[in-house]
Amino acid sequence: MIRCCSTFRRVASIRHLTTKSEQLQRALASRPTIYALATPPGKAGVAVVRVSGPHVFDVWKTIVRRNGKGKGKDIMEHARLIRCELLDANDGEVLDDGMAVFFQAPASYTTEDTIELHVHSSLAVLSRLMSSLSALPGVRQAERGEFTRRAFEAGRIDLTQAEALRDLIESETEVQRKWARKGVEGRAKVRYEAMRNDAILALATVEALIDFGEGEDIEEGAWDQARRRVSKLRANIAHHLSPSQRGEIYTSGLSLVIFGPPNAGKSSLLNHLAQREAAIVTPIPGTTRDVLEVALDIAGWRVKVHDTAGLRPSSDVVESIGVQRAGQAVEGADLAVCVLSLPELVNNGFRVPDMIGKHVTQETVALLNKVDAVDPAQLGEWLDFARMALPPGTPIWPISIQRGDGMSELSDGLAEVIKHRFHSEGDEPLITHARHRAHLEATLRFLDAFLALGVEDVVLAAEELRYAAKELSKVTGLIDVEDVLNAVFKEFCIGK
Ligand SMILES: Nc1nc2c(ncn2[C@@H]2O[C@H](COP(=O)(O)OP(=O)(O)OP(=O)(O)O)[C@@H](O)[C@H]2O)c(=O)[nH]1
Ligand SMILES: [Mg+2]
């Protein structure tokens, strides 16, 4: 057995290094009170202005007058919404009547004393209220994401939860909302913490080895034990980094790329899906030159649909750049939809040009468009020939975008393909942001470096593990790395 007290002391001391200092806690208590509009600016029934910080009591006393009472005379009751008049702090004039609610620290979003003022949402009311607040001592306008940053600094949420809150605010589809909720609940946090814990336990073992050396005070096999733990952690992280575990598609959305030969009806399909004239459609082959993106909600998923230039050899500089971009877009697509023109296939003896054929796999959805323009008596036979021209097992849909044949089946079919292909049951992907991926990739490199070392290099090995643990800490923000924090919080709106 490794000496328990030694291991325990090491784990405790490493943890101590990574938690926030008391000094920081003191700094938090003396900071300014912040305010911001928490609702979108503009004309509306109600706007909510949030105020948080050590001067909240004074703010309330100065500008909130409960109906039927004197200014600030009522007791500030936690989480109780009251009808009130709101006064200008400069001259005492009633600027609006509305509602106010107080949240007593630490039972608030930021964990500080917080008030929310509900007023009529008009430019005049809000600008008067804002200037009144900024006139109060120790009070200033909040920066982007500052309320959330305070919640994070107080340890109420970790960085993955802060990111999930931003995702929730930005969610447009049901899948995005569901996944953001999971993050807000702290599911990712728990899993990242468990990984970090594994790295720390392995580090404690290795450090004990440095102090005592194997065989003396420490049980034989301690080094192997640490290596086993690291190998397991490495496998776990590698699994989460694998292409099948891309959780980013739940938050940022997945990309659907429409590709095919010129004039097949790719842009017509985009317009049909978007239900507007998003792309130019003409009978001239080579109309679309660049990649065009439209974000849509398909079956609750955020799907970024891309229209691309028709794939063909071209001596035209602009078109050939478009063709190159189209090829890259298909390569990077989560879902590729190939649009072919059935009359065109009939004319060229059912030959799919290589430039297109090389992108068609069993994962591709192939659409045989313009079925309205072929002889109905021969449609069945031609569809069979077309099927033979594509890889066996490729899902094929005969359609006419112009006449509407097969279009409602196509919409339902696409929704089914997306649900079936990207829905995850049980083994939930962990990585929902590129930032997490970057930290896990770096962790993996440090773990690999550790595993490449032998027991004779135990000091170096400990260093690699320390880096790995630090990299994992950056995901949840357990170690304050200013540039990581700034990058996360600057994505927020003011008022959150
Ligand atoms: N008959 C028939 N014509 C169609 C159908 N769908 C699209 N078209 C026509 O085919 C022509 C080309 O359509 P687009 O949507 O511009 O084709 P594209 O694949 O985007 O073409 P490029 O941008 O040049 O690569 C237009 O004249 C459309 O009106 C269809 O279902 N039937
Ligand atoms: Mg086009």
PDB file of C-alpha atoms and ligand atoms in Angstrom, residues 262-268 281-288 310 369-370 372 400-402, ligand 1:
ATOM      1  CA  PRO A 262     -24.314  22.332 -62.584  1.00  0.00           C
ATOM      2  CA  ASN A 263     -27.963  23.006 -63.355  1.00  0.00           C
ATOM      3  CA  ALA A 264     -29.257  19.973 -61.405  1.00  0.00           C
ATOM      4  CA  GLY A 265     -31.455  22.064 -59.088  1.00  0.00           C
ATOM      5  CA  LYS A 266     -29.186  22.525 -56.036  1.00  0.00           C
ATOM      6  CA  SER A 267     -30.093  26.163 -55.494  1.00  0.00           C
ATOM      7  CA  SER A 268     -33.755  25.352 -56.145  1.00  0.00           C
ATOM      8  CA  VAL A 281     -31.796  30.118 -59.821  1.00  0.00           C
ATOM      9  CA  THR A 282     -31.390  30.301 -63.623  1.00  0.00           C
ATOM     10  CA  PRO A 283     -31.286  27.751 -66.458  1.00  0.00           C
ATOM     11  CA  ILE A 284     -27.643  28.723 -67.058  1.00  0.00           C
ATOM     12  CA  PRO A 285     -25.232  26.027 -65.792  1.00  0.00           C
ATOM     13  CA  GLY A 286     -22.685  27.549 -63.441  1.00  0.00           C
ATOM     14  CA  THR A 287     -25.046  30.101 -61.859  1.00  0.00           C
ATOM     15  CA  THR A 288     -23.881  29.509 -58.266  1.00  0.00           C
ATOM     16  CA  GLY A 310     -21.903  22.794 -59.633  1.00  0.00           C
ATOM     17  CA  ASN A 369     -34.430  15.740 -59.623  1.00  0.00           C
ATOM     18  CA  LYS A 370     -36.588  16.864 -62.558  1.00  0.00           C
ATOM     19  CA  ASP A 372     -41.319  15.875 -64.312  1.00  0.00           C
ATOM     20  CA  SER A 400     -39.313  17.282 -58.851  1.00  0.00           C
ATOM     21  CA  ILE A 401     -38.591  20.489 -57.010  1.00  0.00           C
ATOM     22  CA  GLN A 402     -40.508  22.412 -59.653  1.00  0.00           C
TER      23      GLN A 402
HETATM   24  N1  LIG B   1     -38.025  20.704 -65.087  1.00  0.00           N
HETATM   25  C1  LIG B   1     -37.495  21.002 -63.929  1.00  0.00           C
HETATM   26  N2  LIG B   1     -36.624  22.003 -63.829  1.00  0.00           N
HETATM   27  C2  LIG B   1     -36.096  22.288 -62.630  1.00  0.00           C
HETATM   28  C3  LIG B   1     -36.425  21.562 -61.471  1.00  0.00           C
HETATM   29  N3  LIG B   1     -35.735  22.058 -60.441  1.00  0.00           N
HETATM   30  C4  LIG B   1     -34.983  23.070 -60.915  1.00  0.00           C
HETATM   31  N4  LIG B   1     -35.207  23.232 -62.233  1.00  0.00           N
HETATM   32  C5  LIG B   1     -34.632  24.208 -63.141  1.00  0.00           C
HETATM   33  O1  LIG B   1     -33.287  23.878 -63.383  1.00  0.00           O
HETATM   34  C6  LIG B   1     -32.523  25.057 -63.604  1.00  0.00           C
HETATM   35  C7  LIG B   1     -31.321  25.072 -62.715  1.00  0.00           C
HETATM   36  O2  LIG B   1     -31.746  25.171 -61.383  1.00  0.00           O
HETATM   37  P1  LIG B   1     -30.757  25.633 -60.211  1.00  0.00           P
HETATM   38  O3  LIG B   1     -31.475  25.438 -58.937  1.00  0.00           O
HETATM   39  O4  LIG B   1     -30.231  26.987 -60.519  1.00  0.00           O
HETATM   40  O5  LIG B   1     -29.625  24.561 -60.418  1.00  0.00           O
HETATM   41  P2  LIG B   1     -28.187  24.499 -59.706  1.00  0.00           P
HETATM   42  O6  LIG B   1     -27.899  23.070 -59.512  1.00  0.00           O
HETATM   43  O7  LIG B   1     -28.164  25.386 -58.529  1.00  0.00           O
HETATM   44  O8  LIG B   1     -27.264  25.064 -60.853  1.00  0.00           O
HETATM   45  P3  LIG B   1     -25.819  25.778 -60.724  1.00  0.00           P
HETATM   46  O9  LIG B   1     -25.908  26.848 -59.701  1.00  0.00           O
HETATM   47  O10 LIG B   1     -25.610  26.308 -62.074  1.00  0.00           O
HETATM   48  O11 LIG B   1     -24.862  24.718 -60.393  1.00  0.00           O
HETATM   49  C8  LIG B   1     -33.469  26.223 -63.355  1.00  0.00           C
HETATM   50  O12 LIG B   1     -33.970  26.689 -64.563  1.00  0.00           O
HETATM   51  C9  LIG B   1     -34.591  25.592 -62.544  1.00  0.00           C
HETATM   52  O13 LIG B   1     -35.826  26.255 -62.696  1.00  0.00           O
HETATM   53  C10 LIG B   1     -37.374  20.500 -61.605  1.00  0.00           C
HETATM   54  O14 LIG B   1     -37.763  19.824 -60.657  1.00  0.00           O
HETATM   55  N5  LIG B   1     -37.853  20.277 -62.846  1.00  0.00           N
END
